[in-house]
Amino acid sequence: MHHRIGFVVGAVSLSLAVVASPALAAPTFGATVPEKAGQNSARVSLRASTPLPQQPPPSRPLLAVAHRGASGYAPENTLAAIDEAHRLGARTVEVDVQLTSDDHLVLMHDTSLDRTTDVAEVFPGRAPYEVADFTLAEIRRLDAGSFFGDEFEGEPVPLLAEALDRLHVLDMNLLLEVKEPELYPGIEHRIAVELARRPHWLVPNTPEESHRLVVQSFDWESVQLSKGLLPSVPHALLGRVPQDRIDEFDWAHMINPNHTTIDAGYVDSVHAAGLEIMPYTINDPEVMARVLDMGVDGFITDLPDVGQRVIDEFLGARDPEAARAHGREPVSH
């Protein structure tokens, strides 16, 4: 297995105050980030101190990231899916975040509510049922579980705040995807404010552990904006960055592409640039094993238990000592 490259993360000084904000200023690195003009708002001041030099750390654990929670077993992007991921032994969960019409951060993958909720029954005639056209109070009336199974009837669409709190209680990590940020101007600032209310999420894990929080998006400009607001937090580019452009994104920590777009040479190029790589979304054990052979740092899957079993088998077959270092006994064959 390759030796993963560690990232130097400076200590972060954070202050959180509630003040009246007359205008929404465009924040810069280390600037104050207000929530919304004309409202009492939490302001976040994030300053990165001088980074401390570190020796290259041991490899982080290989991860089977639970996609939208354990979405193969529970309704995606719900607290039930997070709970199921925990029950199945996942270390890290991936969820998607969007904004309601009254600027609340909620978990939802599609920009429309109709695939995973009963919005067409509760609000007939409101098509195309865009998340951005509904208030939080309206979205709270929806059933986000029955589409998956009757046993999840009444499961609500959660707030990002609720997901952050649940993950903290469960001692789990998070890949937070910002969905379609061009539809929600200022969403990066709102996410920064929400995280600042929960400073646990801004403190990096040790280099030997999985990342506590990674913010990612297919919109790479949004990712860079978020990185400026949250300098202590690793950020990832979703999608395949052209191989000859990888070095342009030295401010990022990960590139997470579709697994069908990569090979071992691409993985080597990502690592040579000092970045990690976790492709998505893989549910076939043979494909999981194939990308592990390429040298990836993990992968995103709807079936985190299957993914972890494949990782255990991979570690046991390739490096029994690495398997023990990850807290697992080698798998005998």
C-alpha positions as CSV (number, residue, x, y, z in Angstrom):
1,M,0.0,0.0,0.0
2,H,1.2,3.5,-0.7
3,H,2.1,5.8,2.2
4,R,-0.5,8.6,2.4
5,I,0.6,12.1,2.6
6,G,-0.4,14.1,5.6
7,F,-1.7,17.6,5.5
8,V,-0.5,20.4,7.7
9,V,-3.4,22.1,9.5
10,G,-2.9,25.2,11.5
11,A,-4.6,25.8,14.8
12,V,-7.9,27.8,14.4
13,S,-9.0,30.6,16.6
14,L,-12.8,30.8,16.5
15,S,-15.2,33.4,18.0
16,L,-19.0,33.2,17.8
17,A,-21.1,36.3,18.7
18,V,-24.7,37.1,18.1
19,V,-25.1,40.6,16.7
20,A,-27.4,42.7,14.4
21,S,-26.0,42.7,10.9
22,P,-27.2,45.5,8.6
23,A,-25.7,44.0,5.4
24,L,-24.2,40.8,4.0
25,A,-20.6,41.6,3.3
26,A,-18.6,39.4,1.0
27,P,-16.3,37.6,3.4
28,T,-12.6,37.1,2.8
29,F,-10.2,34.8,4.5
30,G,-10.3,35.5,8.2
31,A,-13.3,37.8,7.8
32,T,-16.5,38.0,9.8
33,V,-19.3,36.0,8.1
34,P,-22.8,37.3,8.8
35,E,-25.9,35.1,8.3
36,K,-28.3,37.4,6.5
37,A,-29.0,41.1,6.1
38,G,-31.5,42.7,8.4
39,Q,-31.6,39.8,10.9
40,N,-29.9,39.0,14.2
41,S,-27.1,36.7,13.0
42,A,-24.3,34.6,14.2
43,R,-21.0,36.0,13.0
44,V,-18.0,33.7,12.5
45,S,-14.4,34.8,12.8
46,L,-12.0,32.1,11.5
47,R,-8.3,32.8,11.6
48,A,-5.6,30.3,10.8
49,S,-2.5,30.7,12.9
50,T,1.0,29.7,11.6
51,P,0.9,26.0,10.6
52,L,3.0,23.8,12.8
53,P,5.4,21.5,10.9
54,Q,4.6,17.8,11.2
55,Q,6.3,14.6,10.2
56,P,4.4,12.5,7.6
57,P,1.8,10.6,9.6
58,P,1.0,6.9,9.4
59,S,-1.7,6.0,6.8
60,R,-5.2,7.0,7.6
61,P,-7.7,4.1,7.8
62,L,-9.2,3.0,4.5
63,L,-12.8,4.0,4.5
64,A,-16.1,2.7,3.2
65,V,-18.0,6.0,3.4
66,A,-21.8,5.5,3.9
67,H,-23.4,7.3,0.9
68,R,-26.3,9.5,2.0
69,G,-26.1,7.5,5.2
70,A,-26.5,3.7,4.8
71,S,-28.8,4.4,1.9
72,G,-28.9,0.8,0.8
73,Y,-30.7,0.0,4.0
74,A,-32.6,3.1,5.0
75,P,-34.0,6.2,3.4
76,E,-31.2,8.4,2.1
77,N,-30.2,11.7,3.9
78,T,-32.3,10.9,7.0
79,L,-31.3,10.4,10.6
80,A,-32.5,6.8,10.2
81,A,-29.8,6.3,7.5
82,I,-27.2,7.8,9.8
83,D,-28.2,5.6,12.6
84,E,-28.1,2.5,10.3
85,A,-24.6,3.5,9.1
86,H,-23.5,3.6,12.7
87,R,-25.1,0.2,13.4
88,L,-23.3,-1.3,10.5
89,G,-19.9,0.0,11.7
90,A,-19.3,2.9,9.3
91,R,-16.8,5.5,10.5
92,T,-17.8,8.2,8.0
93,V,-21.2,9.3,6.5
94,E,-21.7,11.4,3.4
95,V,-24.8,13.6,3.2
96,D,-26.1,16.4,0.9
97,V,-27.2,19.9,1.9
98,Q,-29.5,22.5,0.3
99,L,-31.3,25.6,1.4
100,T,-35.1,26.1,1.9
101,S,-36.8,29.2,0.7
102,D,-36.4,30.7,4.2
103,D,-32.7,29.9,4.3
104,H,-32.6,26.8,6.5
105,L,-30.0,24.1,5.7
106,V,-31.6,20.7,5.1
107,L,-30.4,17.3,3.9
108,M,-31.6,16.5,0.4
109,H,-29.9,15.1,-2.6
110,D,-32.2,16.1,-5.5
111,T,-33.1,19.7,-6.1
112,S,-36.7,18.5,-6.3
113,L,-38.5,16.9,-3.4
114,D,-40.8,14.6,-5.3
115,R,-38.5,11.4,-5.6
116,T,-37.9,10.9,-1.9
117,T,-41.0,12.6,-0.2
118,D,-44.7,12.7,-0.5
119,V,-44.6,16.4,-1.5
120,A,-47.0,15.9,-4.5
121,E,-49.7,14.6,-2.1
122,V,-49.2,17.2,0.6
123,F,-48.8,20.1,-1.8
124,P,-50.6,19.2,-5.0
125,G,-50.1,21.8,-7.8
126,R,-46.7,23.1,-6.5
127,A,-44.6,21.3,-9.2
128,P,-41.7,21.2,-9.9
129,Y,-41.4,20.8,-6.1
130,E,-38.0,22.5,-5.9
131,V,-36.4,22.5,-2.4
132,A,-35.8,26.3,-2.8
133,D,-39.5,26.9,-3.3
134,F,-40.6,25.5,0.1
135,T,-40.1,26.8,3.7
136,L,-38.7,24.7,6.4
137,A,-42.2,24.5,8.0
138,E,-43.6,23.1,4.8
139,I,-40.7,20.6,4.3
140,R,-41.2,19.4,7.9
141,R,-44.7,18.2,6.9
142,L,-43.3,15.8,4.4
143,D,-42.7,12.0,4.8
144,A,-39.1,11.3,3.7
145,G,-39.2,7.6,4.6
146,S,-42.1,5.8,3.1
147,F,-40.6,5.9,-0.4
148,F,-38.0,3.5,0.9
149,G,-40.2,1.3,3.0
150,D,-43.3,1.3,5.2
151,E,-41.2,0.8,8.3
152,F,-39.8,4.3,7.8
153,E,-43.1,6.1,7.4
154,G,-43.0,9.6,8.9
155,E,-39.2,9.9,8.8
156,P,-38.7,13.7,8.4
157,V,-36.3,15.7,6.2
158,P,-33.6,16.6,8.8
159,L,-31.9,19.9,9.3
160,L,-28.1,19.9,8.8
161,A,-27.9,20.9,12.5
162,E,-29.7,17.8,13.5
163,A,-27.4,15.6,11.4
164,L,-24.3,17.3,12.9
165,D,-25.5,16.7,16.4
166,R,-26.4,13.1,15.8
167,L,-23.1,12.4,14.2
168,H,-21.3,14.0,17.1
169,V,-23.2,11.9,19.6
170,L,-22.4,8.7,17.5
171,D,-18.7,9.8,17.2
172,M,-18.9,9.6,13.4
173,N,-17.2,11.6,10.7
174,L,-18.8,13.5,7.8
175,L,-18.3,14.2,4.1
176,L,-20.6,17.1,3.5
177,E,-21.7,17.7,-0.1
178,V,-22.9,21.1,-1.1
179,K,-25.6,20.5,-3.7
180,E,-26.0,22.9,-6.7
181,P,-24.6,25.9,-4.8
182,E,-25.3,28.1,-7.8
183,L,-29.0,27.8,-6.8
184,Y,-28.3,29.0,-3.3
185,P,-26.1,32.1,-3.2
186,G,-24.4,32.4,0.2
187,I,-24.9,28.7,1.1
188,E,-21.2,28.4,1.9
189,H,-21.4,31.2,4.4
190,R,-24.4,29.6,6.1
191,I,-22.7,26.3,6.4
192,A,-19.7,28.0,8.0
193,V,-22.0,29.7,10.5
194,E,-23.7,26.4,11.3
195,L,-20.4,24.7,11.9
196,A,-19.1,27.5,14.0
197,R,-22.0,27.0,16.3
198,R,-20.6,23.5,16.8
199,P,-16.8,24.0,17.1
200,H,-16.2,20.3,17.4
201,W,-16.5,20.0,13.7
202,L,-13.8,22.6,13.1
203,V,-11.1,20.8,15.1
204,P,-9.2,18.3,12.9
205,N,-8.8,14.7,14.0
206,T,-5.2,13.4,14.5
207,P,-3.3,12.5,11.3
208,E,-3.7,8.8,12.2
209,E,-7.5,9.1,12.2
210,S,-10.1,9.6,9.4
211,H,-10.9,13.2,8.7
212,R,-13.6,14.5,11.0
213,L,-15.2,16.7,8.3
214,V,-14.6,17.2,4.6
215,V,-16.7,19.7,2.6
216,Q,-17.1,18.8,-1.1
217,S,-19.0,19.8,-4.2
218,F,-19.0,19.3,-8.0
219,D,-18.8,23.1,-8.1
220,W,-15.1,23.7,-7.6
221,E,-15.4,27.5,-7.2
222,S,-17.8,26.9,-4.3
223,V,-15.4,24.5,-2.8
224,Q,-12.6,27.1,-2.9
225,L,-14.9,29.7,-1.4
226,S,-15.8,27.3,1.4
227,K,-12.1,26.6,2.0
228,G,-11.5,30.3,2.5
229,L,-14.2,30.4,5.1
230,L,-13.2,27.2,6.8
231,P,-9.4,27.0,6.5
232,S,-9.0,24.3,9.2
233,V,-11.4,22.0,7.3
234,P,-10.3,19.7,4.5
235,H,-12.1,20.2,1.2
236,A,-12.7,17.9,-1.8
237,L,-13.4,18.3,-5.5
238,L,-16.1,16.0,-6.7
239,G,-15.7,14.7,-10.2
240,R,-12.6,13.9,-12.3
241,V,-10.1,16.7,-12.4
242,P,-8.2,16.5,-15.7
243,Q,-4.9,14.8,-15.0
244,D,-2.9,17.8,-16.3
245,R,-4.8,20.2,-14.0
246,I,-4.5,18.4,-10.7
247,D,-1.6,20.6,-9.6
248,E,-3.8,23.7,-9.9
249,F,-5.8,22.6,-6.9
250,D,-3.1,22.5,-4.3
251,W,-5.4,24.2,-1.8
252,A,-7.7,21.1,-1.8
253,H,-7.3,17.9,0.2
254,M,-9.1,15.3,-2.0
255,I,-10.4,14.6,-5.4
256,N,-13.4,12.2,-5.3
257,P,-14.3,11.1,-8.9
258,N,-16.7,8.6,-10.3
259,H,-15.0,5.2,-10.1
260,T,-15.6,4.6,-13.8
261,T,-13.4,7.5,-14.7
262,I,-10.1,6.4,-13.0
263,D,-7.3,3.9,-13.2
264,A,-4.1,3.3,-11.2
265,G,-2.2,6.0,-13.1
266,Y,-4.8,8.6,-12.2
267,V,-4.7,7.6,-8.5
268,D,-0.9,7.9,-8.6
269,S,-1.2,11.4,-10.1
270,V,-3.6,12.5,-7.3
271,H,-1.3,11.1,-4.6
272,A,1.8,12.7,-6.3
273,A,0.0,16.1,-5.9
274,G,-0.4,15.4,-2.1
275,L,-4.2,14.7,-2.3
276,E,-6.3,11.8,-1.3
277,I,-8.9,10.1,-3.5
278,M,-12.2,8.4,-2.6
279,P,-14.3,7.5,-5.7
280,Y,-18.0,7.1,-5.7
281,T,-20.5,5.2,-5.7
282,I,-19.5,1.6,-5.5
283,N,-21.8,-1.3,-4.4
284,D,-20.2,-4.2,-6.3
285,P,-17.6,-6.0,-4.1
286,E,-15.5,-6.8,-7.1
287,V,-15.3,-3.1,-8.1
288,M,-14.5,-2.2,-4.5
289,A,-11.5,-4.6,-4.6
290,R,-10.5,-3.2,-8.0
291,V,-10.2,0.4,-6.8
292,L,-8.5,-0.7,-3.6
293,D,-5.9,-2.3,-5.9
294,M,-5.5,1.0,-7.6
295,G,-4.4,2.5,-4.3
296,V,-7.4,4.7,-3.4
297,D,-7.9,6.0,0.2
298,G,-11.4,4.6,0.4
299,F,-14.6,4.8,-1.5
300,I,-18.2,5.9,-1.2
301,T,-20.9,3.2,-1.1
302,D,-24.6,2.6,-0.3
303,L,-23.5,-0.6,1.5
304,P,-21.0,0.4,4.1
305,D,-21.0,-3.1,5.7
306,V,-20.1,-4.7,2.4
307,G,-17.5,-2.1,1.8
308,Q,-15.8,-2.6,5.1
309,R,-15.8,-6.3,4.6
310,V,-14.0,-5.9,1.3
311,I,-11.5,-3.5,3.0
312,D,-10.9,-6.0,5.8
313,E,-10.2,-8.7,3.2
314,F,-7.9,-6.4,1.2
315,L,-5.9,-5.5,4.3
316,G,-5.7,-9.0,5.5
317,A,-4.5,-10.3,2.1
318,R,-2.0,-7.5,1.4
319,D,-0.6,-6.5,4.8
320,P,-1.5,-8.4,8.0
321,E,0.3,-5.7,10.1
322,A,-1.8,-3.0,8.4
323,A,-4.9,-4.8,9.2
324,R,-4.0,-5.0,12.9
325,A,-3.0,-1.3,12.8
326,H,-6.6,-0.6,11.6
327,G,-7.9,-2.5,14.6
328,R,-8.8,-5.6,12.7
329,E,-7.4,-9.1,12.7
330,P,-6.2,-10.3,9.2
331,V,-8.7,-12.3,7.3
332,S,-7.6,-15.9,6.8
333,H,-8.0,-17.4,3.3
